[in-house]
Coordinates of C-alpha atoms in Angstrom, one line a residue:
Chain A
M613 CA 7.2 -27.5 58.5
N614 CA 11.0 -27.6 58.8
N615 CA 13.6 -25.2 57.6
R616 CA 15.3 -27.5 55.2
R617 CA 13.3 -25.3 52.8
T618 CA 16.2 -22.9 53.4
F619 CA 18.3 -25.0 51.4
I620 CA 15.8 -26.2 48.6
K621 CA 18.1 -26.0 45.5
R622 CA 17.0 -23.1 43.5
S623 CA 17.1 -23.2 39.5
L624 CA 20.3 -22.0 38.3
A625 CA 18.7 -20.5 35.4
G626 CA 19.3 -17.0 36.9
A627 CA 23.0 -17.7 37.2
L628 CA 23.4 -18.9 33.6
L629 CA 21.6 -15.7 32.5
L630 CA 24.4 -13.7 34.1
S631 CA 27.4 -12.8 32.1
T632 CA 30.5 -14.6 33.2
P633 CA 32.4 -12.4 35.4
N634 CA 35.8 -11.0 34.3
L635 CA 38.1 -12.8 36.8
S636 CA 40.8 -10.3 36.6
A637 CA 38.4 -7.6 37.6
A638 CA 36.2 -9.6 39.9
N639 CA 37.9 -8.1 43.0
S640 CA 38.9 -4.6 41.8
M641 CA 37.3 -1.8 43.7
E642 CA 35.2 -1.0 40.6
A643 CA 33.6 -4.4 40.6
Q644 CA 33.0 -4.2 44.3
D645 CA 31.4 -0.8 43.9
K646 CA 28.9 -2.4 41.5
V647 CA 27.7 -4.6 44.5
K648 CA 25.0 -2.5 45.9
Q649 CA 24.9 -3.6 49.6
K650 CA 22.2 -1.6 51.3
K651 CA 24.1 0.9 53.6
A652 CA 22.4 3.2 56.2
K653 CA 25.8 5.0 56.3
P654 CA 26.8 5.2 52.7
N655 CA 30.0 7.0 53.3
D656 CA 31.4 4.0 55.2
L657 CA 34.4 2.6 53.4
F658 CA 34.4 -0.7 55.0
K659 CA 32.0 -3.6 53.8
L660 CA 30.3 -6.4 55.7
G661 CA 31.4 -9.9 54.6
M662 CA 31.4 -13.5 55.7
A663 CA 34.4 -15.7 56.4
G664 CA 34.0 -18.9 54.4
Y665 CA 35.1 -20.9 57.6
T666 CA 31.7 -20.0 59.2
F667 CA 30.2 -22.5 56.8
V668 CA 32.7 -25.2 57.1
N669 CA 29.9 -27.8 57.6
F670 CA 27.8 -26.6 54.6
K671 CA 27.9 -26.7 50.9
L672 CA 28.4 -23.6 48.9
D673 CA 24.8 -23.5 47.7
Q674 CA 23.6 -23.3 51.4
T675 CA 26.2 -20.7 52.2
L676 CA 25.2 -18.6 49.4
E677 CA 21.4 -18.8 50.0
V678 CA 22.1 -17.7 53.7
L679 CA 24.4 -14.8 52.4
E680 CA 21.8 -13.7 50.0
R681 CA 19.0 -13.6 52.7
L682 CA 21.2 -11.7 55.1
D683 CA 22.3 -9.3 52.3
I684 CA 26.0 -10.2 52.8
R685 CA 27.8 -9.6 49.5
Y686 CA 31.5 -10.4 50.3
L687 CA 32.9 -14.0 50.9
C688 CA 36.2 -14.9 51.9
I689 CA 36.8 -18.1 50.0
K690 CA 37.7 -21.4 51.8
D691 CA 39.1 -24.4 50.0
F692 CA 36.3 -26.6 51.2
H693 CA 34.0 -24.6 48.9
L694 CA 36.6 -24.1 46.1
P695 CA 39.4 -26.7 46.3
F696 CA 43.0 -25.9 45.5
K697 CA 42.9 -28.3 42.6
S698 CA 39.8 -26.7 41.0
T699 CA 40.0 -26.3 37.3
D700 CA 39.7 -23.0 35.5
Q701 CA 36.2 -24.1 34.5
E702 CA 35.3 -25.0 38.1
I703 CA 36.6 -21.7 39.2
K704 CA 34.5 -19.8 36.5
D705 CA 31.4 -21.8 37.6
F706 CA 32.1 -20.9 41.2
H707 CA 32.3 -17.2 40.4
A708 CA 29.1 -17.4 38.3
K709 CA 27.3 -19.1 41.3
L710 CA 28.5 -16.2 43.6
A711 CA 27.5 -13.7 41.0
A712 CA 24.0 -14.9 40.7
K713 CA 23.7 -14.2 44.4
N714 CA 25.3 -10.8 44.2
V715 CA 28.4 -12.1 46.1
I716 CA 31.8 -11.4 45.4
G717 CA 34.7 -13.7 46.6
Y718 CA 37.2 -11.0 47.8
A719 CA 39.9 -13.2 49.1
V720 CA 41.0 -16.8 49.8
G721 CA 41.9 -18.5 53.1
P722 CA 42.9 -18.8 55.8
I723 CA 45.5 -21.1 54.3
Y724 CA 48.0 -22.8 56.5
M725 CA 51.4 -22.9 54.9
K726 CA 54.2 -25.1 56.2
T727 CA 56.5 -25.4 53.2
E728 CA 57.6 -23.2 50.2
E729 CA 55.7 -25.5 48.0
E730 CA 52.5 -24.8 49.9
V731 CA 53.1 -21.0 49.7
A732 CA 53.9 -21.2 46.0
N733 CA 50.6 -23.2 45.5
A734 CA 48.6 -20.8 47.4
F735 CA 49.8 -17.8 45.3
E736 CA 49.1 -19.8 42.1
Y737 CA 45.7 -20.8 43.4
A738 CA 44.8 -17.1 44.4
K739 CA 46.0 -15.9 41.1
R740 CA 43.8 -18.4 39.3
V741 CA 40.8 -17.6 41.6
G742 CA 41.3 -14.0 40.7
V743 CA 41.8 -12.4 44.0
K744 CA 44.5 -10.2 45.2
T745 CA 44.3 -11.0 48.9
I746 CA 45.5 -14.1 50.7
V747 CA 44.6 -14.9 54.3
G748 CA 47.3 -17.1 55.4
V749 CA 49.1 -18.7 58.4
P750 CA 52.7 -19.2 57.2
N751 CA 55.4 -20.8 59.4
V752 CA 57.4 -17.9 60.5
S753 CA 60.7 -19.4 58.8
L754 CA 58.7 -18.9 55.4
L755 CA 57.9 -15.2 55.9
P756 CA 60.9 -14.1 53.7
Y757 CA 59.6 -16.4 50.9
V758 CA 56.0 -15.1 51.3
N759 CA 57.5 -11.6 51.1
Q760 CA 59.1 -12.4 47.7
K761 CA 55.9 -13.9 46.5
V762 CA 54.0 -10.9 47.5
K763 CA 56.3 -8.8 45.3
E764 CA 56.1 -11.1 42.6
Y765 CA 52.4 -11.3 42.5
D766 CA 51.5 -7.9 43.8
F767 CA 49.1 -9.5 46.4
K768 CA 48.3 -8.5 49.8
Y769 CA 49.0 -11.1 52.5
A770 CA 47.0 -11.1 55.6
I771 CA 48.4 -13.1 58.3
H772 CA 45.6 -14.6 60.4
L773 CA 46.1 -14.3 64.2
H774 CA 44.7 -16.9 66.3
G775 CA 44.8 -15.9 70.0
P776 CA 46.4 -18.1 72.8
D777 CA 45.2 -21.5 71.1
I778 CA 48.3 -21.8 69.0
A779 CA 51.8 -20.4 69.1
L780 CA 51.7 -19.0 65.7
Y781 CA 50.7 -15.2 65.6
P782 CA 48.7 -15.0 68.6
D783 CA 47.7 -11.3 68.4
A784 CA 47.9 -8.2 66.3
L785 CA 51.1 -7.0 67.9
D786 CA 52.8 -10.3 67.0
A787 CA 51.5 -10.2 63.4
W788 CA 52.7 -6.6 63.3
N789 CA 56.2 -7.5 64.5
H790 CA 56.5 -10.2 62.0
T791 CA 55.7 -8.1 59.2
K792 CA 56.7 -4.4 59.9
E793 CA 60.1 -4.7 58.2
L794 CA 58.6 -6.5 55.2
D795 CA 57.0 -5.4 52.1
P796 CA 54.0 -3.0 52.9
R797 CA 51.8 -5.5 51.4
M798 CA 52.6 -8.0 54.2
G799 CA 50.1 -7.6 57.1
M800 CA 47.3 -9.1 58.8
C801 CA 43.7 -10.4 59.1
L802 CA 42.8 -8.8 62.4
D803 CA 40.6 -11.4 64.2
I804 CA 39.1 -9.2 66.8
G805 CA 37.8 -12.0 69.0
H806 CA 41.2 -13.9 69.1
D807 CA 43.1 -10.7 69.7
L808 CA 40.8 -9.9 72.7
R809 CA 41.3 -13.5 73.9
N810 CA 45.0 -12.9 73.9
G811 CA 44.6 -10.1 76.4
C812 CA 44.7 -7.2 73.7
D813 CA 42.4 -4.5 72.8
P814 CA 41.3 -5.0 69.3
V815 CA 40.0 -1.5 68.7
A816 CA 43.4 0.1 70.0
D817 CA 45.2 -2.5 67.7
L818 CA 43.2 -1.4 64.7
Q819 CA 44.3 2.1 65.4
K820 CA 47.8 1.2 65.9
Y821 CA 48.3 -1.2 63.0
H822 CA 45.7 -0.3 60.5
S823 CA 48.3 0.3 57.9
R824 CA 48.8 -3.4 57.7
V825 CA 45.3 -4.7 58.4
F826 CA 44.0 -6.0 55.1
D827 CA 41.2 -8.2 56.4
I828 CA 39.1 -8.4 59.5
H829 CA 37.3 -11.2 61.2
I830 CA 34.4 -9.9 63.3
K831 CA 33.0 -12.0 66.2
D832 CA 32.1 -11.8 69.7
V833 CA 33.7 -13.9 72.6
T834 CA 32.6 -14.6 76.1
E835 CA 35.8 -13.7 77.9
A836 CA 39.0 -11.7 77.3
S837 CA 41.1 -14.7 78.0
K838 CA 41.9 -18.2 76.6
A839 CA 38.7 -19.5 78.1
G840 CA 36.7 -17.0 76.0
V841 CA 34.7 -18.8 73.4
G842 CA 32.6 -17.5 70.4
I843 CA 29.3 -16.2 71.0
E844 CA 26.6 -14.1 69.0
I845 CA 27.7 -10.6 68.5
G846 CA 26.4 -8.3 71.2
R847 CA 26.5 -11.0 73.8
G848 CA 30.1 -11.1 74.6
E849 CA 32.9 -8.7 75.5
I850 CA 33.8 -6.7 72.3
D851 CA 33.0 -3.1 72.3
F852 CA 31.3 -3.0 68.9
P853 CA 30.4 0.7 68.8
A854 CA 34.0 1.5 69.7
F855 CA 35.2 -0.8 67.0
V856 CA 32.9 0.7 64.4
K857 CA 34.1 4.1 65.3
M858 CA 37.7 3.1 64.9
L859 CA 36.9 1.5 61.5
R860 CA 35.8 5.0 60.4
K861 CA 38.5 6.8 62.1
V862 CA 41.3 4.8 60.4
K863 CA 39.4 4.9 57.1
Y864 CA 39.4 0.9 56.9
N865 CA 38.2 0.1 53.3
G866 CA 38.4 -3.6 53.5
V867 CA 35.9 -6.2 54.5
C868 CA 34.6 -7.0 58.2
S869 CA 33.8 -10.7 57.7
L870 CA 31.8 -12.6 60.4
E871 CA 33.7 -15.6 61.5
Y872 CA 31.1 -17.4 63.6
E873 CA 32.3 -20.4 65.6
K874 CA 29.5 -21.3 68.0
N875 CA 27.4 -24.3 67.3
M876 CA 29.0 -24.7 63.8
K877 CA 26.8 -27.6 63.0
D878 CA 23.8 -25.3 63.4
P879 CA 25.0 -21.9 63.2
F880 CA 22.0 -20.0 61.3
L881 CA 20.2 -18.2 64.2
G882 CA 23.6 -17.1 65.7
I883 CA 25.0 -15.9 62.3
A884 CA 21.7 -14.0 61.7
E885 CA 21.5 -12.5 65.2
S886 CA 25.1 -11.5 64.8
I887 CA 24.5 -9.9 61.5
G888 CA 21.5 -7.9 62.8
Y889 CA 23.2 -6.8 65.8
F890 CA 26.3 -5.4 63.8
K891 CA 24.0 -3.8 61.2
A892 CA 22.4 -1.9 64.1
V893 CA 25.8 -0.8 65.6
V894 CA 26.8 0.3 62.2
D895 CA 23.4 2.2 61.7
L896 CA 23.4 3.8 65.2
T897 CA 27.2 4.5 65.8
Chain B
M132 CA 24.6 -31.0 57.3
N133 CA 21.3 -29.6 57.5
N134 CA 19.8 -27.4 60.2
R135 CA 17.0 -29.7 61.0
R136 CA 19.2 -30.2 64.0
T137 CA 17.7 -27.1 65.2
F138 CA 14.6 -29.0 65.9
I139 CA 16.0 -32.3 67.2
K140 CA 13.6 -33.1 70.0
R141 CA 15.5 -32.8 73.1
S142 CA 14.8 -34.9 76.2
L143 CA 12.1 -33.5 78.3
A144 CA 13.9 -34.8 81.4
G145 CA 14.8 -31.2 82.0
A146 CA 11.1 -30.2 82.1
L147 CA 10.0 -32.9 84.3
L148 CA 12.7 -32.0 86.9
L149 CA 11.2 -28.6 87.2
S150 CA 8.5 -27.8 89.6
T151 CA 5.1 -27.3 88.1
P152 CA 4.6 -23.6 87.8
N153 CA 2.1 -21.9 89.9
L154 CA -0.4 -21.0 87.3
S155 CA -2.1 -18.3 89.2
A156 CA 1.3 -16.7 89.8
A157 CA 3.0 -17.4 86.5
N158 CA 2.4 -14.1 85.1
S159 CA 2.8 -12.0 88.1
M160 CA 5.5 -9.4 88.1
E161 CA 7.3 -11.5 90.8
A162 CA 7.4 -14.5 88.7
Q163 CA 8.5 -12.5 85.6
D164 CA 11.3 -10.9 87.7
K165 CA 12.7 -14.4 88.3
V166 CA 13.3 -14.8 84.5
K167 CA 16.8 -13.3 84.2
Q168 CA 17.0 -12.2 80.7
K169 CA 20.3 -10.7 80.1
K170 CA 19.8 -6.9 79.8
A171 CA 22.6 -4.5 78.8
K172 CA 20.2 -1.8 80.2
P173 CA 19.0 -3.3 83.6
N174 CA 16.8 -0.4 84.3
D175 CA 14.6 -1.0 81.3
L176 CA 11.1 -1.8 82.4
F177 CA 10.0 -3.2 78.9
K178 CA 10.9 -6.9 78.0
L179 CA 11.6 -8.5 74.7
G180 CA 9.3 -11.2 73.7
M181 CA 7.7 -13.2 70.8
A182 CA 4.3 -13.1 69.4
G183 CA 3.2 -16.6 68.9
Y184 CA 1.7 -15.9 65.5
T185 CA 5.4 -15.7 64.2
F186 CA 5.5 -19.5 64.5
V187 CA 2.1 -20.1 62.9
N188 CA 3.8 -22.9 60.8
F189 CA 5.8 -24.5 63.6
K190 CA 5.1 -26.7 66.6
L191 CA 5.6 -25.5 70.2
D192 CA 8.9 -27.5 70.7
Q193 CA 10.4 -25.9 67.5
T194 CA 9.2 -22.4 68.7
L195 CA 10.7 -22.9 72.2
E196 CA 14.0 -23.9 70.8
V197 CA 14.0 -20.9 68.7
L198 CA 13.2 -18.7 71.8
E199 CA 15.8 -20.5 74.0
R200 CA 18.6 -19.9 71.5
L201 CA 17.6 -16.1 70.9
D202 CA 17.3 -15.7 74.9
I203 CA 13.7 -14.7 74.4
R204 CA 11.8 -15.2 77.6
Y205 CA 8.2 -14.1 76.9
L206 CA 5.7 -15.6 74.6
C207 CA 2.2 -14.5 73.7
I208 CA 0.4 -17.6 73.4
K209 CA -1.5 -18.5 70.2
D210 CA -4.3 -21.2 70.2
F211 CA -2.5 -23.4 67.6
H212 CA 0.1 -24.0 70.4
L213 CA -2.4 -24.2 73.2
P214 CA -5.9 -25.0 71.9
F215 CA -9.0 -23.3 73.4
K216 CA -10.2 -26.8 74.4
S217 CA -7.0 -27.8 76.2
T218 CA -7.5 -29.7 79.4
D219 CA -6.1 -28.3 82.8
Q220 CA -3.5 -31.1 82.5
E221 CA -2.6 -30.0 79.0
I222 CA -2.3 -26.4 80.1
K223 CA 0.1 -27.5 83.0
D224 CA 2.2 -29.5 80.6
F225 CA 2.4 -26.5 78.3
H226 CA 3.5 -24.2 81.0
A227 CA 6.0 -26.9 82.0
K228 CA 7.6 -27.0 78.5
L229 CA 7.8 -23.3 78.6
A230 CA 9.4 -23.2 82.1
A231 CA 12.0 -25.7 80.9
K232 CA 13.0 -23.1 78.4
N233 CA 12.8 -20.3 80.7
V234 CA 9.9 -18.9 78.8
I235 CA 6.7 -17.4 80.3
G236 CA 3.5 -17.3 78.6
Y237 CA 2.5 -13.8 79.3
A238 CA -0.7 -13.3 77.3
V239 CA -3.0 -15.1 75.0
G240 CA -4.0 -14.0 71.6
P241 CA -4.6 -12.4 69.2
I242 CA -8.2 -14.0 69.4
Y243 CA -10.9 -12.8 67.1
M244 CA -14.2 -12.5 68.8
K245 CA -17.4 -12.2 66.8
T246 CA -20.0 -13.2 69.4
E247 CA -20.7 -12.9 73.2
E248 CA -20.1 -16.8 73.4
E249 CA -16.6 -16.3 71.8
V250 CA -15.8 -13.4 74.2
A251 CA -16.9 -15.5 77.3
N252 CA -14.9 -18.5 76.2
A253 CA -11.8 -16.4 75.5
F254 CA -11.9 -15.0 79.1
E255 CA -12.5 -18.5 80.5
Y256 CA -9.6 -19.9 78.5
A257 CA -7.3 -17.0 79.5
K258 CA -8.3 -17.7 83.3
R259 CA -7.5 -21.4 82.9
V260 CA -4.1 -20.6 81.1
G261 CA -3.4 -18.3 84.0
V262 CA -2.7 -15.3 82.2
K263 CA -4.2 -11.7 82.9
T264 CA -4.0 -10.1 79.5
I265 CA -5.9 -11.1 76.4
V266 CA -4.9 -9.7 73.0
G267 CA -8.2 -9.5 71.2
V268 CA -10.1 -8.3 68.1
P269 CA -13.7 -8.1 69.2
N270 CA -16.5 -6.9 66.9
V271 CA -17.1 -3.3 67.8
S272 CA -20.7 -4.2 69.0
L273 CA -19.2 -6.5 71.6
L274 CA -17.1 -3.9 73.3
P275 CA -19.7 -3.2 76.2
Y276 CA -19.8 -7.0 76.8
V277 CA -15.9 -7.2 76.7
N278 CA -15.8 -4.2 79.1
Q279 CA -18.1 -6.2 81.4
K280 CA -15.8 -9.2 81.2
V281 CA -12.7 -7.1 82.1
K282 CA -14.3 -5.9 85.2
E283 CA -15.6 -9.3 86.2
Y284 CA -12.1 -11.1 85.6
D285 CA -9.9 -8.2 86.3
F286 CA -7.9 -8.7 83.1
K287 CA -6.3 -6.3 80.7
Y288 CA -7.8 -6.5 77.1
A289 CA -5.5 -5.3 74.4
I290 CA -7.1 -4.8 71.1
H291 CA -4.9 -5.8 68.2
L292 CA -4.7 -3.0 65.5
H293 CA -4.3 -4.2 62.1
G294 CA -3.6 -1.3 59.7
P295 CA -5.4 -0.8 56.4
D296 CA -6.0 -4.4 55.8
I297 CA -9.2 -4.9 57.5
A298 CA -11.8 -2.3 58.8
L299 CA -11.6 -3.3 62.5
Y300 CA -9.2 -1.2 64.4
P301 CA -6.8 0.0 61.8
D302 CA -4.5 2.1 64.1
A303 CA -3.7 3.3 67.6
L304 CA -6.0 6.3 67.4
D305 CA -8.9 4.0 66.4
A306 CA -8.4 1.6 69.3
W307 CA -8.0 4.6 71.7
N308 CA -11.2 6.2 70.5
H309 CA -13.0 2.7 71.0
T310 CA -11.6 2.3 74.6
K311 CA -11.1 5.7 76.0
E312 CA -14.5 5.9 77.7
L313 CA -14.4 2.3 78.9
D314 CA -12.8 0.7 81.9
P315 CA -8.9 1.7 82.1
R316 CA -8.0 -2.0 81.7
M317 CA -9.5 -1.7 78.0
G318 CA -6.7 -0.9 75.7
M319 CA -4.6 -2.0 72.8
C320 CA -1.8 -4.1 71.6
L321 CA 0.2 -1.5 69.7
D322 CA 1.3 -3.2 66.4
I323 CA 4.1 -0.6 65.3
G324 CA 4.1 -1.9 61.7
H325 CA 0.4 -1.9 61.1
D326 CA 0.1 1.5 62.7
L327 CA 2.8 2.9 60.4
R328 CA 1.1 1.3 57.4
N329 CA -2.1 3.2 58.3
G330 CA -0.2 6.4 58.0
C331 CA 0.4 7.0 61.7
D332 CA 3.5 7.6 63.7
P333 CA 3.8 4.7 66.2
V334 CA 6.3 6.6 68.3
A335 CA 4.1 9.5 68.8
D336 CA 1.1 7.1 69.2
L337 CA 2.9 5.3 72.0
Q338 CA 3.5 8.6 73.7
K339 CA -0.2 9.7 73.3
Y340 CA -1.9 6.5 74.2
H341 CA 0.6 4.7 76.5
S342 CA -1.7 4.5 79.3
R343 CA -3.8 2.0 77.3
V344 CA -0.9 0.2 75.6
F345 CA -0.8 -3.3 77.4
D346 CA 1.1 -5.2 74.7
I347 CA 3.2 -4.2 71.7
H348 CA 4.2 -6.0 68.5
I349 CA 7.5 -5.0 67.2
K350 CA 8.2 -5.6 63.4
D351 CA 9.6 -3.5 60.5
V352 CA 7.7 -2.7 57.2
T353 CA 8.9 -1.7 53.9
E354 CA 6.5 1.2 53.5
A355 CA 4.3 3.4 55.5
S356 CA 1.4 2.5 53.5
K357 CA -0.9 -0.3 52.8
A358 CA 1.6 -1.5 50.2
G359 CA 4.1 -2.0 53.0
V360 CA 5.0 -5.5 54.0
G361 CA 7.0 -7.1 56.8
I362 CA 10.7 -7.1 56.7
E363 CA 13.6 -7.8 59.0
I364 CA 13.9 -5.1 61.8
G365 CA 16.4 -2.5 60.6
R366 CA 15.6 -2.8 56.9
G367 CA 12.4 -0.9 56.9
E368 CA 10.8 2.3 57.8
I369 CA 10.4 2.1 61.6
D370 CA 12.5 4.4 63.6
F371 CA 13.7 1.9 66.3
P372 CA 16.0 4.2 68.3
A373 CA 13.2 6.8 68.6
F374 CA 10.8 4.0 69.5
V375 CA 13.1 2.5 72.2
K376 CA 13.5 6.1 73.6
M377 CA 9.7 6.5 73.8
L378 CA 9.4 3.1 75.7
R379 CA 11.6 4.4 78.3
K380 CA 10.1 7.9 78.3
V381 CA 6.5 6.5 79.0
K382 CA 7.8 3.9 81.2
Y383 CA 6.4 1.0 79.2
N384 CA 6.8 -2.1 81.6
G385 CA 5.0 -4.7 79.3
V386 CA 6.4 -6.9 76.5
C387 CA 7.7 -5.9 73.1
S388 CA 6.9 -9.1 71.1
L389 CA 8.4 -9.6 67.6
E390 CA 5.7 -10.5 65.0
Y391 CA 7.6 -11.5 62.0
E392 CA 5.6 -12.0 58.9
K393 CA 8.0 -12.3 56.0
N394 CA 8.6 -15.7 54.7
M395 CA 6.6 -17.3 57.5
K396 CA 7.4 -21.0 56.3
D397 CA 11.0 -20.4 56.8
P398 CA 11.4 -17.2 58.9
F399 CA 14.3 -18.2 61.2
L400 CA 17.1 -16.1 59.6
G401 CA 14.8 -13.1 59.6
I402 CA 13.6 -13.6 63.2
A403 CA 17.3 -13.9 64.5
E404 CA 18.4 -10.9 62.4
S405 CA 15.5 -9.0 63.7
I406 CA 16.2 -9.8 67.3
G407 CA 19.7 -9.0 67.0
Y408 CA 19.1 -5.6 65.4
F409 CA 16.7 -4.8 68.1
K410 CA 19.0 -5.9 70.9
A411 CA 21.6 -3.6 69.5
V412 CA 19.2 -0.6 69.4
V413 CA 18.4 -1.2 73.0
D414 CA 22.0 -1.5 73.9
L415 CA 23.0 1.6 72.0
T416 CA 20.1 4.0 72.4

């Protein structure tokens, strides 16, 4: 009679039967290709995923149950689900849990980095987690150091842009300007809602800056201004058909991860409505 | 930390502040027009609603909270939410609860009717509830009596078709054949999933029989056969863009109510994904 049933802990027997994922390969394109997400448009290069932050108020088991039921196969890992100090065994167990739900942790972040030590720790963490993309928010003064680490680890570094709320990296142009002279693996996580809230056109920005777009947060917002807030996809101001057309035009082959920030203590209906709407846009565009 | 919060009982103060709905007018087109459902296509005549049966395992308060959050403004009333024996005061309170969530109870049913007494009781119930449409499943031998009641009450009677599972009214053609010689207010609730499961084309059937389609159950199904089961809209075999185009072509001005029958003890994610998908089809088609 209540939907706590959603979160009844299932037996982990299924997980234990699965072979331990090969961490170094866990996020290779080969491994990702094995995840058979139902696609109406099988030629699409982009994938549908979930930003871990959407589940800031929920445990990993609950998060994975929702992903399984919505057929979402890619998760950007937040540290509240996999703490920075996790042991190698804990990381292994984490990946096994994801694998049991057909989910791949494809990147970590967003991670805020205010010191060189925090940058260094984040790269070591990502390496131990087995991903090759970090979504991060480094202080601007740290960009040369981040650039050096990107070369050292051969990672992609996706700066998360955050609209008018904070001074750091408000939009795609700003992230572009901060990275265009750096290693080509320095780029951005294009948050289409925050980009719009900063008065930009996220579809045009995807076209202009796609060579440095390594991750995308999809969401909808009520207004193209600082006053805009998160809302179910389809109810707001983002032009999703144009966005999906542009994903195809620029051959974006990363993940579009839903970052749903409305009613975060009870987001499930909104997450599901958003995913349903986005899937239809992909099917019909 | 759990989504029981979805169902925290809210204060009914809001409901009490609303004027008591005028029952006789509650389902007039004038009253319905006052319900401002956000529409991307404001010229559409059809409305998005919910079949009460979707919430067979949930109380009315829970049902209405979900409808409010999904912006669904029309509910087909099932007797487990408003029992046949309800007093006039209970019916009044029921409508007040709906009105507090901007929901109109636009019809009652499906109601199975095996005797003349059950037919007579259903018409009296619908009259007291203040609706002018009954979704029903009458024994075939009762159709002349139902026809007489339709004339007496000036109601529409929508026979619910149920696919290959039961012998009564398997598809739209069958409901058409059973009503085409009767009063023009005798027709069907076109269940597009069950119609497909009986090997029919619900889009073509909507075109052929639209003059007697008074209500529609939208849903998706996994297969166009008896083996087909309910699934989230967009994941199954129904051609929703073609369906929406046909709604417009035949100028259907009733309600398309989601009847979601997968995982009915914990249907919320599936309901929301279905609604999101359908809304996008309406927006993009």
